[in-house]
Structure formats: C-alpha cells, structure tokens
Short mmCIF file of C-alpha atoms and ligand atoms in Angstrom, two decimals:
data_model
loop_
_atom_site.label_atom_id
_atom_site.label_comp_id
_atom_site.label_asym_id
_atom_site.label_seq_id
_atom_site.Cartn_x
_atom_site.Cartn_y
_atom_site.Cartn_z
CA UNK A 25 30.94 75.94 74.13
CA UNK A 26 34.33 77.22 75.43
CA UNK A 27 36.96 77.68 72.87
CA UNK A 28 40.55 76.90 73.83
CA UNK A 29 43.19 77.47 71.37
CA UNK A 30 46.70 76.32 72.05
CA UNK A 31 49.63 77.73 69.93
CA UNK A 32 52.67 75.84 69.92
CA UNK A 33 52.74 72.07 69.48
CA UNK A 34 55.81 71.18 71.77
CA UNK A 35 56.07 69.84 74.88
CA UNK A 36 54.23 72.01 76.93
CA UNK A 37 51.09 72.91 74.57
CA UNK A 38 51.49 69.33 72.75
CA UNK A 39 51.87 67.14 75.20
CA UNK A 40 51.09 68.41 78.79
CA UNK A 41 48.65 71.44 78.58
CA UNK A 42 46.15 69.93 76.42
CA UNK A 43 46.15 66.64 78.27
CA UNK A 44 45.56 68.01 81.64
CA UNK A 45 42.44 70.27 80.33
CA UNK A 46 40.77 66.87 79.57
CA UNK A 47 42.36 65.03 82.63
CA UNK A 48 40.69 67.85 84.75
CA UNK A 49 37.20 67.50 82.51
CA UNK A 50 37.47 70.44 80.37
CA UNK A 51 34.78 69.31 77.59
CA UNK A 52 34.58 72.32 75.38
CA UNK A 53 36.64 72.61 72.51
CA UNK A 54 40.55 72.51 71.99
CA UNK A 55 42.60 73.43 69.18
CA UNK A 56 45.69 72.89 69.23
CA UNK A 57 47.76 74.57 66.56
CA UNK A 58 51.69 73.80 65.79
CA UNK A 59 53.95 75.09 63.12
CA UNK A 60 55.68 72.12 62.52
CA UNK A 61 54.85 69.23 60.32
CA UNK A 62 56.05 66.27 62.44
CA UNK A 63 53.42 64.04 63.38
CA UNK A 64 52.37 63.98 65.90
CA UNK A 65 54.38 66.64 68.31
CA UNK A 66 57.76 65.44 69.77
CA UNK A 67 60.63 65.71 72.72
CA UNK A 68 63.34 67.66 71.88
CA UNK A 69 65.88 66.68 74.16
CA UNK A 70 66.97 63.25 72.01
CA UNK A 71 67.79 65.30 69.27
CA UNK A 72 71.19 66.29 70.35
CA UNK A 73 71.70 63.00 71.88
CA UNK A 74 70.23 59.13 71.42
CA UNK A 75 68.59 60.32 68.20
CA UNK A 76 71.52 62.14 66.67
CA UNK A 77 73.80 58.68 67.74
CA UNK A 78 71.14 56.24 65.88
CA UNK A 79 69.96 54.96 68.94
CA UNK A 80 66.67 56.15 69.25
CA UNK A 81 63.88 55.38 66.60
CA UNK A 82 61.95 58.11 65.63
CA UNK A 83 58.38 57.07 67.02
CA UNK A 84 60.14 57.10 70.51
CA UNK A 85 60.55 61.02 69.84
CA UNK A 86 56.93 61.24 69.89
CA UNK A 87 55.31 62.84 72.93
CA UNK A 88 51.73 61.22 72.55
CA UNK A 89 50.73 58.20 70.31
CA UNK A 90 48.82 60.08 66.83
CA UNK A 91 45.65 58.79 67.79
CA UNK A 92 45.68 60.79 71.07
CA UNK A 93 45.05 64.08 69.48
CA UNK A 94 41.54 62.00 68.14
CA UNK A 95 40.77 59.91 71.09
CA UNK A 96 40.93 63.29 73.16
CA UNK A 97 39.28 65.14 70.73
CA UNK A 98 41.55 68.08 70.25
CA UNK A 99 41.52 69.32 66.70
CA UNK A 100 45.04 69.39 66.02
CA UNK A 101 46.51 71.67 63.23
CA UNK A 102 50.09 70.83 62.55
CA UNK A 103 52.29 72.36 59.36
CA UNK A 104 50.42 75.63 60.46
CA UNK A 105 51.83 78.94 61.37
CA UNK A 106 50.08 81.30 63.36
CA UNK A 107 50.69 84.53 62.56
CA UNK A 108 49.20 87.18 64.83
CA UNK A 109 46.81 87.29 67.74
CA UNK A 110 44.09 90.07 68.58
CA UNK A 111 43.47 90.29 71.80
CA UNK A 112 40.46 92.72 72.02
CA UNK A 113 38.42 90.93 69.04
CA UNK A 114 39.94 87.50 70.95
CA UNK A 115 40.89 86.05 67.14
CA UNK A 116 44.20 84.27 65.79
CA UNK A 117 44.95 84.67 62.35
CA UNK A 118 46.33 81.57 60.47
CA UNK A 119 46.46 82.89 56.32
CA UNK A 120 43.52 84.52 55.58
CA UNK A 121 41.34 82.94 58.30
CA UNK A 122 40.74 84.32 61.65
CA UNK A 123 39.94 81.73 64.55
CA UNK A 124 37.88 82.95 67.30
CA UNK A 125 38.76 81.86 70.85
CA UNK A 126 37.78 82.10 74.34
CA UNK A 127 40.57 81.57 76.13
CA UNK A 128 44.92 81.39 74.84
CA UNK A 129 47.98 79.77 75.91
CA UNK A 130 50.65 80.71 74.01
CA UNK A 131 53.40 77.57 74.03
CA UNK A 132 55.45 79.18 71.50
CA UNK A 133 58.88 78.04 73.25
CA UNK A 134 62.25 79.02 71.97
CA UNK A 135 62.80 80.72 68.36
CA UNK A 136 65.57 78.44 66.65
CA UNK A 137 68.52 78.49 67.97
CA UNK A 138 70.72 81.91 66.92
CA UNK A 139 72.07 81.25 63.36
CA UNK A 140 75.58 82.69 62.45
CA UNK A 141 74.94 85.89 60.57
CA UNK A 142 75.19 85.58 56.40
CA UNK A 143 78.45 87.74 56.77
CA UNK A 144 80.02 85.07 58.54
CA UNK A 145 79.47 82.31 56.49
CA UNK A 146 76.19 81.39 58.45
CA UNK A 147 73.96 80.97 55.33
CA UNK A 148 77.01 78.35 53.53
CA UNK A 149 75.54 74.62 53.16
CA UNK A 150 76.72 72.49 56.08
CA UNK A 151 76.36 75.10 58.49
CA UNK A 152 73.56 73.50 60.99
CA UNK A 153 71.89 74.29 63.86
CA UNK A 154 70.17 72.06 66.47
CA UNK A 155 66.46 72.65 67.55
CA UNK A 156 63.99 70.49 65.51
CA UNK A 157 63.54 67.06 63.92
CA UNK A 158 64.15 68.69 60.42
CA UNK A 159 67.31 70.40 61.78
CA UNK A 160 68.91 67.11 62.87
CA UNK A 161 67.56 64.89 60.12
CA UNK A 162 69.59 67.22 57.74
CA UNK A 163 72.70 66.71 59.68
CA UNK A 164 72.91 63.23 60.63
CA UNK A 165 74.10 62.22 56.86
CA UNK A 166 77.29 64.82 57.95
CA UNK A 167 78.49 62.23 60.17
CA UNK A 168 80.33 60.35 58.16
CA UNK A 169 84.20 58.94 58.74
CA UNK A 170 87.08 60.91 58.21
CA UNK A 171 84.95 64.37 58.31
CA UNK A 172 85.78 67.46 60.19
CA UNK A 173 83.50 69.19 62.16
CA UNK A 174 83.30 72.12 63.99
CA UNK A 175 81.36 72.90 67.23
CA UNK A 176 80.92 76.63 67.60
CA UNK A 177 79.55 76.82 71.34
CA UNK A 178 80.63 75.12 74.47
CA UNK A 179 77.02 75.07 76.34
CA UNK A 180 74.86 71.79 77.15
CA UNK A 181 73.65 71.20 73.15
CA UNK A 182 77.03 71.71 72.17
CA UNK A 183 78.90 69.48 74.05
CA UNK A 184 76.25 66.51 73.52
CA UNK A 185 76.78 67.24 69.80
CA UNK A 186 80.92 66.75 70.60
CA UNK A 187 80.27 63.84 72.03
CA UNK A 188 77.65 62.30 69.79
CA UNK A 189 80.45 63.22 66.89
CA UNK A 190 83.36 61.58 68.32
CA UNK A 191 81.35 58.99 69.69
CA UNK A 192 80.07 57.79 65.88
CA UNK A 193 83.71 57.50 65.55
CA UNK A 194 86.29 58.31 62.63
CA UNK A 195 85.41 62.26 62.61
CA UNK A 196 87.66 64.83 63.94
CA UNK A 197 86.01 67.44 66.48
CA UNK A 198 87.02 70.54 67.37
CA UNK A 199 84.17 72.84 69.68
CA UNK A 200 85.39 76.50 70.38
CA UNK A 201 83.85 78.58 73.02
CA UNK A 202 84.43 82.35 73.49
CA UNK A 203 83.93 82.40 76.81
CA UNK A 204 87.09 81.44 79.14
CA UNK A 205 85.78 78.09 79.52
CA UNK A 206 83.10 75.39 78.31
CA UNK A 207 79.84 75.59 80.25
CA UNK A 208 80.65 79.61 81.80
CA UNK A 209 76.98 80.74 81.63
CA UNK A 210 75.36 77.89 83.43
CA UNK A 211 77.75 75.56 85.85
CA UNK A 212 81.18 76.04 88.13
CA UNK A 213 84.69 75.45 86.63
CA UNK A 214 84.04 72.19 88.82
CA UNK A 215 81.86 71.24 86.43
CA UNK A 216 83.64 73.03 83.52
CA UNK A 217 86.69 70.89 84.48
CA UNK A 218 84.76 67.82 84.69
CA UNK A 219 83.52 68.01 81.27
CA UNK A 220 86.70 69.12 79.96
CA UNK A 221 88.65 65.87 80.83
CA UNK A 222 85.56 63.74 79.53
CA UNK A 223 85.68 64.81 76.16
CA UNK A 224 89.51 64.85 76.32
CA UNK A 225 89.37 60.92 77.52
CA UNK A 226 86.53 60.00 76.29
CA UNK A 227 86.25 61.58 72.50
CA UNK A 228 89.74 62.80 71.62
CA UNK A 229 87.48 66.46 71.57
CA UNK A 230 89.42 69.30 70.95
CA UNK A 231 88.16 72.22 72.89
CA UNK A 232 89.53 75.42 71.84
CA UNK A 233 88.25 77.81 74.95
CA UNK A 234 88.64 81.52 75.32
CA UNK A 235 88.30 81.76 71.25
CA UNK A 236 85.70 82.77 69.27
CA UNK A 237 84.69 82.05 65.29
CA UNK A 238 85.54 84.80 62.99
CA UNK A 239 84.27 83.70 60.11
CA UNK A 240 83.53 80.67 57.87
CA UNK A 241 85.34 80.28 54.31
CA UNK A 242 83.85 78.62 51.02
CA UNK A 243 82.31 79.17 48.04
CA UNK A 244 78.58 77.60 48.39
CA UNK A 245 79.56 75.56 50.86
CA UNK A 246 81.87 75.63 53.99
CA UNK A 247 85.20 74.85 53.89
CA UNK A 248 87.17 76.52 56.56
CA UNK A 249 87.32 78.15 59.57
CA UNK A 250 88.69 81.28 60.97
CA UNK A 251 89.32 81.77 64.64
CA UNK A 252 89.51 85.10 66.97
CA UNK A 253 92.66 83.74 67.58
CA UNK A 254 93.96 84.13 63.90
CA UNK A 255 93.54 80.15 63.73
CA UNK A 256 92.91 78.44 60.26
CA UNK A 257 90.90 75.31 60.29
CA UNK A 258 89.90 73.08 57.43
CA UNK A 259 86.00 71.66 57.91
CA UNK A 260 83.03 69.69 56.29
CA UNK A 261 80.75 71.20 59.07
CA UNK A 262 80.14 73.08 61.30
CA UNK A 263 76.89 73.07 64.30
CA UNK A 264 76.31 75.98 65.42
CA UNK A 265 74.93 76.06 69.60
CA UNK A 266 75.37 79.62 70.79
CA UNK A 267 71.97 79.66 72.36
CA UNK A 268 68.54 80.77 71.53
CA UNK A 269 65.99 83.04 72.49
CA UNK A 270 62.24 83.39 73.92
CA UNK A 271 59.78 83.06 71.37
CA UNK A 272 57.76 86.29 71.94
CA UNK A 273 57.42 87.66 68.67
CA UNK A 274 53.58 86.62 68.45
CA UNK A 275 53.02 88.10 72.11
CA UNK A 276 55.01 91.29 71.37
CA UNK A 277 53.16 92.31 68.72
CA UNK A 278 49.65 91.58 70.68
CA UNK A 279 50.59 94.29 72.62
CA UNK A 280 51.52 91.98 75.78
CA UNK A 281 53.63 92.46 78.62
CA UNK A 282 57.04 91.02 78.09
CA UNK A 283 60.04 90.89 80.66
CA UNK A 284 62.46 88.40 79.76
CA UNK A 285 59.79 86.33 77.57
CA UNK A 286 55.72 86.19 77.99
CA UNK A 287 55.48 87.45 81.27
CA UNK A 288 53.19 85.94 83.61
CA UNK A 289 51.62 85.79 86.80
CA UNK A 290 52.05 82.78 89.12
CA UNK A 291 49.27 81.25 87.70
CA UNK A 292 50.33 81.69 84.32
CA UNK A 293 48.11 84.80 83.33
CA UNK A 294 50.13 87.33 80.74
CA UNK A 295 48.93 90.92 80.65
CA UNK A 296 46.17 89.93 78.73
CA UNK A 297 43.13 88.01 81.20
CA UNK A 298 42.34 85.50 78.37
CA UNK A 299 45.96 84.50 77.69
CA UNK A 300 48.16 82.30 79.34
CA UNK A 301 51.99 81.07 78.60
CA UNK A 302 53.82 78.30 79.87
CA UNK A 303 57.23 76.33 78.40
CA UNK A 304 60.45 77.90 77.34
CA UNK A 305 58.97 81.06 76.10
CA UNK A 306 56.88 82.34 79.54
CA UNK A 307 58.55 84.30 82.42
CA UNK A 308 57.27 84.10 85.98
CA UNK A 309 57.42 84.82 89.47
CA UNK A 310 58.61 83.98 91.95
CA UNK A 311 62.10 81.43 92.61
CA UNK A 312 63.74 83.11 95.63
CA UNK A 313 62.09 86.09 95.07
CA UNK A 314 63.01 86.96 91.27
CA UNK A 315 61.08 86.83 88.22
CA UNK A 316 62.62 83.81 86.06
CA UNK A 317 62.32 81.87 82.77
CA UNK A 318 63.28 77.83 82.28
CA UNK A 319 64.29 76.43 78.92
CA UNK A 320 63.76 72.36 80.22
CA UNK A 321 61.52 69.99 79.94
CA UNK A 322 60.46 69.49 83.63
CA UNK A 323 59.39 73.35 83.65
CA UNK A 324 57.22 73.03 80.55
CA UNK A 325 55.74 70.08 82.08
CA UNK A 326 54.46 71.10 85.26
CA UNK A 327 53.77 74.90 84.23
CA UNK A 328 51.55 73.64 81.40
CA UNK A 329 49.62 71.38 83.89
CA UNK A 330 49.30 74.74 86.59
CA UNK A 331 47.94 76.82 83.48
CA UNK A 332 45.85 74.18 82.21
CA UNK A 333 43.99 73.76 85.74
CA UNK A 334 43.78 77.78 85.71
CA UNK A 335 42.44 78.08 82.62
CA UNK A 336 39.83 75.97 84.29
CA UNK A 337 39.33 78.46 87.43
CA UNK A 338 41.21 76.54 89.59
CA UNK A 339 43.65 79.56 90.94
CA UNK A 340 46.98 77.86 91.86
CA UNK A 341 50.23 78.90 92.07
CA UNK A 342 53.18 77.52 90.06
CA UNK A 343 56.15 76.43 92.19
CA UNK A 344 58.88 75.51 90.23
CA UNK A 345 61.28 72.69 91.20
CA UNK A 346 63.63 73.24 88.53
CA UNK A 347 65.71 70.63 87.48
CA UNK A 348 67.93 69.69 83.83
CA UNK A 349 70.17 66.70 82.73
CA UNK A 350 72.84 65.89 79.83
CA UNK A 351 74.15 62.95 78.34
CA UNK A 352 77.73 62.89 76.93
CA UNK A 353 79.22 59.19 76.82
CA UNK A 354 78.88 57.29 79.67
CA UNK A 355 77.74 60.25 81.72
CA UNK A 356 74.36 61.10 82.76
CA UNK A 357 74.58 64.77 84.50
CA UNK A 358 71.65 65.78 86.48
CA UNK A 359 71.21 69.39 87.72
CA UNK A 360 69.02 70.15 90.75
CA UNK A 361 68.16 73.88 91.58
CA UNK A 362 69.56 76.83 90.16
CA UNK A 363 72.87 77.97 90.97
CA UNK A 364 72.75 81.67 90.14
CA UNK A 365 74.20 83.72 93.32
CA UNK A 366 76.18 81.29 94.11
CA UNK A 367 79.82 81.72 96.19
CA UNK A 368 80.98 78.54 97.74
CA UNK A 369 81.02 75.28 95.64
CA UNK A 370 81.66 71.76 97.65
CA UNK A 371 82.89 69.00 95.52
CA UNK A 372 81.75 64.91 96.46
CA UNK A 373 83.05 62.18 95.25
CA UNK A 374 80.35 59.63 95.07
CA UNK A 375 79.80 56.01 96.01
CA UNK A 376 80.68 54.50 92.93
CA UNK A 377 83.38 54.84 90.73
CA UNK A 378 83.86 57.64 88.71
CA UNK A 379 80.70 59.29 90.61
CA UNK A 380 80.90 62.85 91.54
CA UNK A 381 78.70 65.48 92.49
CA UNK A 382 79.45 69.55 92.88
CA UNK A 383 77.13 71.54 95.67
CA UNK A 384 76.59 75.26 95.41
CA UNK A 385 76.04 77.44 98.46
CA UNK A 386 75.36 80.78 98.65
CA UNK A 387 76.21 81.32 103.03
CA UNK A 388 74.56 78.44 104.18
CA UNK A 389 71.61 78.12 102.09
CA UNK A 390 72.36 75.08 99.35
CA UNK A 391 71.15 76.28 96.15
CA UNK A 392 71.81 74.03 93.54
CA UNK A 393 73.61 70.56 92.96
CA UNK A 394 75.43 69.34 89.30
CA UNK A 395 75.60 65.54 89.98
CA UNK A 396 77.54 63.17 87.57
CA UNK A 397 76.94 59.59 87.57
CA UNK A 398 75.35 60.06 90.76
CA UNK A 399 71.62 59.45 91.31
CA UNK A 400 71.64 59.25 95.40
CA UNK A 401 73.70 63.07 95.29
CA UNK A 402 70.94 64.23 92.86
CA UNK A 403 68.55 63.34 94.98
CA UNK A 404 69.82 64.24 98.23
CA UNK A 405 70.01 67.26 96.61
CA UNK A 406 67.08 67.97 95.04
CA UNK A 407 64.79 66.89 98.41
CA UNK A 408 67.06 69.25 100.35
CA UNK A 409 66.76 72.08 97.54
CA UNK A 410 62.85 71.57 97.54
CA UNK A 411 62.55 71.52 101.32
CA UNK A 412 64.54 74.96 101.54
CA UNK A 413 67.29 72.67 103.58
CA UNK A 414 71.24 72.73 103.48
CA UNK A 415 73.53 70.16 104.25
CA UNK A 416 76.49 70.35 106.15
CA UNK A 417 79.85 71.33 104.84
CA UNK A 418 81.83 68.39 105.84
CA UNK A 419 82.48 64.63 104.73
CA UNK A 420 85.14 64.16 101.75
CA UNK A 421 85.21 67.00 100.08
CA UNK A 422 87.20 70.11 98.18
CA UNK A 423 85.67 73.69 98.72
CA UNK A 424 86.35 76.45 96.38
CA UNK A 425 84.99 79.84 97.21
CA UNK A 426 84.51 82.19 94.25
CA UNK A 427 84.87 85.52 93.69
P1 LIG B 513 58.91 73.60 72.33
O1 LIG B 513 58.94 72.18 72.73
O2 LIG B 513 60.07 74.17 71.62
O3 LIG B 513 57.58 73.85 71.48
C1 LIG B 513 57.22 75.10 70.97
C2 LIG B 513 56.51 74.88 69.67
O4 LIG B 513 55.82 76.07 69.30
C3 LIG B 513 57.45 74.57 68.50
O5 LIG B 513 57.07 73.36 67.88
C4 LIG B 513 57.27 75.76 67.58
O6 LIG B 513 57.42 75.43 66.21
C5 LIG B 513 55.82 76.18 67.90
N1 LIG B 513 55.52 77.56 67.51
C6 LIG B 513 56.22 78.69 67.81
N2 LIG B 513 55.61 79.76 67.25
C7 LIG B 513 54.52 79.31 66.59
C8 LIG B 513 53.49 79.95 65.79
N3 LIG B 513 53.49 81.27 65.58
N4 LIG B 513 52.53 79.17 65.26
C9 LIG B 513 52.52 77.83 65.46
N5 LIG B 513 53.47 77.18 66.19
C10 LIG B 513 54.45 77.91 66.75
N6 LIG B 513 65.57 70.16 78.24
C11 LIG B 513 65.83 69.35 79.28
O7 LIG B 513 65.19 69.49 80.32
N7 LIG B 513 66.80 68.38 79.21
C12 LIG B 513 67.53 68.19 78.09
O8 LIG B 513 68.40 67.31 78.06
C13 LIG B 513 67.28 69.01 76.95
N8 LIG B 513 67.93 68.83 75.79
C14 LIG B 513 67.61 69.58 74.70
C15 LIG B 513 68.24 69.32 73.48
C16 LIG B 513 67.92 70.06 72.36
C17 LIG B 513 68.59 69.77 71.04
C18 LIG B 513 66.95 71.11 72.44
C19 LIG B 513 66.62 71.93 71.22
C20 LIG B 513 66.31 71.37 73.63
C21 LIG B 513 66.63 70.61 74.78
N9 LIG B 513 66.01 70.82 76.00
C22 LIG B 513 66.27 70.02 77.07
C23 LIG B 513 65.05 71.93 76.15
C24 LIG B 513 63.61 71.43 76.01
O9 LIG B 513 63.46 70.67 74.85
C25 LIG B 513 62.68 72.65 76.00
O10 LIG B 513 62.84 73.32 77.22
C26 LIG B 513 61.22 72.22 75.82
O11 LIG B 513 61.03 71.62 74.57
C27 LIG B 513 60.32 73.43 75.98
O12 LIG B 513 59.00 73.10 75.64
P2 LIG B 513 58.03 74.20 75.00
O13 LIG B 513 56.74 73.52 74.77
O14 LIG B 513 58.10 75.43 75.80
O15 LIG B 513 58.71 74.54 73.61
#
C-alpha cells in the first residue's frame, strides 16, 4: 500500500493536502505528522485579529472538525517533531524511530516569526511574538487597562495587533517601524497613508516611523524601551512582528534544492522525485515569469490541492491567483495580485462611504489592486488581474507615478 507522509499540520498539509488525496480517491495510507499540540490543526490568520479581540471562540480556529482526521482515516501525529528526512533510504526520523514512506510533502510553512536577539532584551518576559495558538494565548492576559505596549514592526501582523490593542480599549500603543513608513515592503504610500490615518482616528495609535528599537530595558522582565532615535519609552509589553522566514531547515539538510524556500516545480516536485512542498515554505514557478513564494492562506490552499492531485499522477500545473486581506477596525482590506514592479498607482474612491481602492500599473498592464471597504473594486480587480486585463486610467481618480 502507498505510504504518504505529510509533515506540517497547518493549513496546507492539515487541512487542504490531505483532504484532496481522499477527495481524489487516494486509498493508501496517510500520515500526517504536526509539531504542534493543538487539536486538531488550526487557521492562523484569527490569531492576530478576532481571536486576539475575544471574538472568536477557539473551536472556530479549527480547520477540520477532530473526528475528520478518523473519519478520513489519516493517522494523525500531533505534539510531534520531525526531525530529519532521508531521501535515498525514503525514511523520516521522529526520536528514535524512522518512518518509511513512499511519497513526501513537506508543509513545514514559516519558522516563528524572527525573535529580537537576547542582547536586545528579546529573551525578557513580556516580549511576544505572534505565529501560533500558544504564542497568542500567552499574550492575551497582557491586554489589560492602563498597560503600555509596544509594537515593534509596522507590516500586516503588526498593525492588526495595534488595532486589536487599542481597540480592547484603556492601553496605550505605540508601533515603531524602521522603515520610512508603515507597510514599505508590501503596499504604496497610498495605502501606507490610508492606514496611517486609521489608526490615528480610529485607535489613538502612535506610529513612530523611520525609527527603529535599540534595545529593551529590565531586569527579568521588560520595562522600557530604547529607540534609534535616542527615545525612552516606559512599557509592560512589547509584540514583536518584524517578519519571518521559510521553514527549510528540514529540506536543507535533506540535501534539497532551495531558492528562496523548498523549491519546486509547477507541479510542486522539489529536487527530490518523491517530495513535494506546498504552503508558506515552497517556492515556485512561474507568476509573470519569476520564481515566487506566498505566505497566505489562499496560496496554501490551492497549491496543496495541485500537489495533492500530483502526488496522484495527475501532472498539472499550479497557477497562482494570489490574493491576501487584513482586518484593522472597521476595515476589511483585500489585496488582489501582486504589486511588485509596479510604477503608476491610481487611487478610487468607492461607492460607499469611506470605500477606497488603490490600482497598481506597471505601463498598461494592471498588476495588483489594495481595496478598502470595497468588495465590487476587489473584484473588478481580481477578474481583470486573472484574465491578464487592465482597466482604463480614467473615472475619479488621483495618479501618482513613482520613482
Ligand atoms: P502553517 O499553517 O504555518 O503550518 C505549518 C506547520 O508545520 C506548523 O504547524 C508547524 O509547526 C509545522 N512544522 C514545521 N516544521 C515541522 C517539523 N519538523 N515537524 C513537524 N511539524 C512541523 N494569511 C492570509 O492569507 N490572510 C491573513 O489575514 C493572514 N493573517 C495571518 C496572521 C497571523 C498571526 C499569521 C501568523 C499568519 C497569517 N497569515 C495570513 C498567513 C497564513 O496563516 C499562512 O500563509 C498559512 O498558515 C500558511 O500555511 P502553511 O500550511 O504553509 O503553514
């Protein structure tokens, strides 16, 4: 019987990849093996948001109902680290047992988010980071009235953790970026701008932009603060969201190819024939002609499903549609495309109030579209994205070319 063992328990080995084996009739054997101890595996994106506010229970997190794992039967092996693969002998090792398989996928994600080095204070109580259950579930009882906290990072997790703070009300929040503005790596200064004045409005956020942390102060536990900028801040605690990193370390030291994560083919094949990657931790080819890697939840979705039917011989392709969203407030922000290359950017106001949507270009050819409060833009967008479409320039609108 054919063996297929699944590392990584999240939501593209969890959830999708393992489902669509049986969906497609796969009916050898399936082990899927995850290092955390949640039961049963869980969405991520709640963490920094609904879940972190109270608002979400915790069996809403979960990807699959428990007794899906049974009903499917797929042996599932959570609370257990895998801790190096041999490709020639086809074996995991788990402890002192080695685990034979057929066939791999390696759904290792992200490795937890970058902590602040020990130097810096990073290893004083109350410094968190946000990536799993336990990670948040630690740092919910922070949010308490009359606390300080500080925000180092000014990407997507960051902000949502801003506004989930001043949101639970009674805490002051201060987020510094070292970048020249909130948001630089990903989005425009449209968008930049946008989010600026929300949490300014909306949260009484202080964002310090174009400074950096220097270091933490306190004994066992933080204290204080020290900016680039020679600032001194007093704080209870600090979350820490200055990005993370492939999780290759398993692949690497199999000896397979990696180029910006587990690279793949387009059908998800790494340099090994017998192992696949999909999810946050797997680079592929090709979006507009370049090798690329996603960190959402849509892309570990549908790339699980394409490996799962090519682990099954079905040789297709993976075309990714790639698409994101945040929640800060009131504001749902959903990202169509990818805006890399960009050099035009066409702000729309939208129907509604307070609706607004920002359209990258690159010449003619629309690559991308940030759309707040704004469904109908989004999907304007994303149909004209997929369709390899632009729209025209005009209508209500402000254009900014960039350098
Ligand atoms: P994961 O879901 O991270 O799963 C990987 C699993 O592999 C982990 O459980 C890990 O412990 C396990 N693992 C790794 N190595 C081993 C090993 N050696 N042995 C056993 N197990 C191992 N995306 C969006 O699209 N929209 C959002 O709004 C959004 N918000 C987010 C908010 C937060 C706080 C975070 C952390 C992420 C967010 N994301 C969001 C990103 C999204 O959650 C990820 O892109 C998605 O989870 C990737 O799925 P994955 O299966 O590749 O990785």
């Amino acid at each position: 019987m054919t063996h297929i063992v699944v590392i990584g328990a999240g939501q593209a080995g969890g959830a999708s990849l393992v489902a669509k084996l049986r969906n497609s009739g796969f009916d050898g054997k399936v082990t899927l093996i995850g290092e955390e101890k949640t039961p049963p595996p869980y969405q991520r994106p709640p963490l920094s948001k609904a879940y972190l506010l109270g608002e979400m229970e915790l069996e809403r997190l979960f990807l699959r109902p428990e007794s899906f794992y049974d009903e499917n039967d797929i042996t599932l092996r959570l609370n257990t680290r895998v801790d190096a693969i041999d490709p020639p002998a086809k074996t995991v090792t788990i402890g002192d047992e080695a685990l034979s398989y057929d066939m791999l996928a390696l759904t290792t994600g992200s490795t937890p988010p970058r902590r602040l080095p020990a130097a810096i204070g990073g290893a004083l109580e109350g410094v968190h980071v946000v990536r799993g259950l336990d990670d948040v579930d630690a740092m919910e009882p922070e949010f308490a009235e009359d606390r300080r906290v500080l925000i180092v990072g000014g990407g997507y997790i960051g902000l949502e953790a801003a506004a989930v703070a001043a949101k639970k009300g009674g805490l002051d929040v201060t987020l510094v970026e070292m970048a020249d503005r909130i948001l630089q790596r990903v989005a425009a200064p449209e968008t930049s701008n946008y989010f600026r004045d929300l949490h300014g409005s909306h949260g009484g956020v202080k964002i310090l932009e174009g400074v950096g942390l220097d270091h933490l102060t306190g004994d066992t536990r933080v204290t204080g603060a020290k900016l680039t900028d020679g600032t001194e801040l007093e704080v209870d605690f600090v979350i820490v969201g200055v990005g993370i990193a492939p999780g290759t370390t398993l692949a690497e030291a199999a000896g397979l190819e990696l180029d910006n994560g587990i690279k793949t083919d387009a059908q998800g094949r790494t340099s090994d024939p017998a192992i696949f990657a999909a999810g946050d931790c797997a680079s592929f080819p090709p979006y507009r002609g370049t090798r690329i890697r996603l960190e959402s939840v849509p892309n570990a979705i549908d790339q699980a499903e394409v490996v799962a039917r090519n682990m099954m011989g079905e040789g297709v392709d993976y075309v990714a549609k790639p698409w994101f969203w945040s929640d800060q407030y009131d504001v749902k922000l959903q990202i169509a495309g990818l805006n890399a290359g960009y050099d035009t950017v066409v702000t729309r106001p939208g129907d509604k109030d307070g609706a607004v949507s920002f359209w990258y270009y690159k010449g003619d050819a629309l690559l991308a579209v940030d759309a707040a409060n704004d469904p109908r833009a989004y999907m304007i967008g994303k149909r004209l994205i997929e369709g390899g479409k632009s729209r025209t320039r005009g209508g209500p609108s402000r254009i900014r070319r960039s350098n």
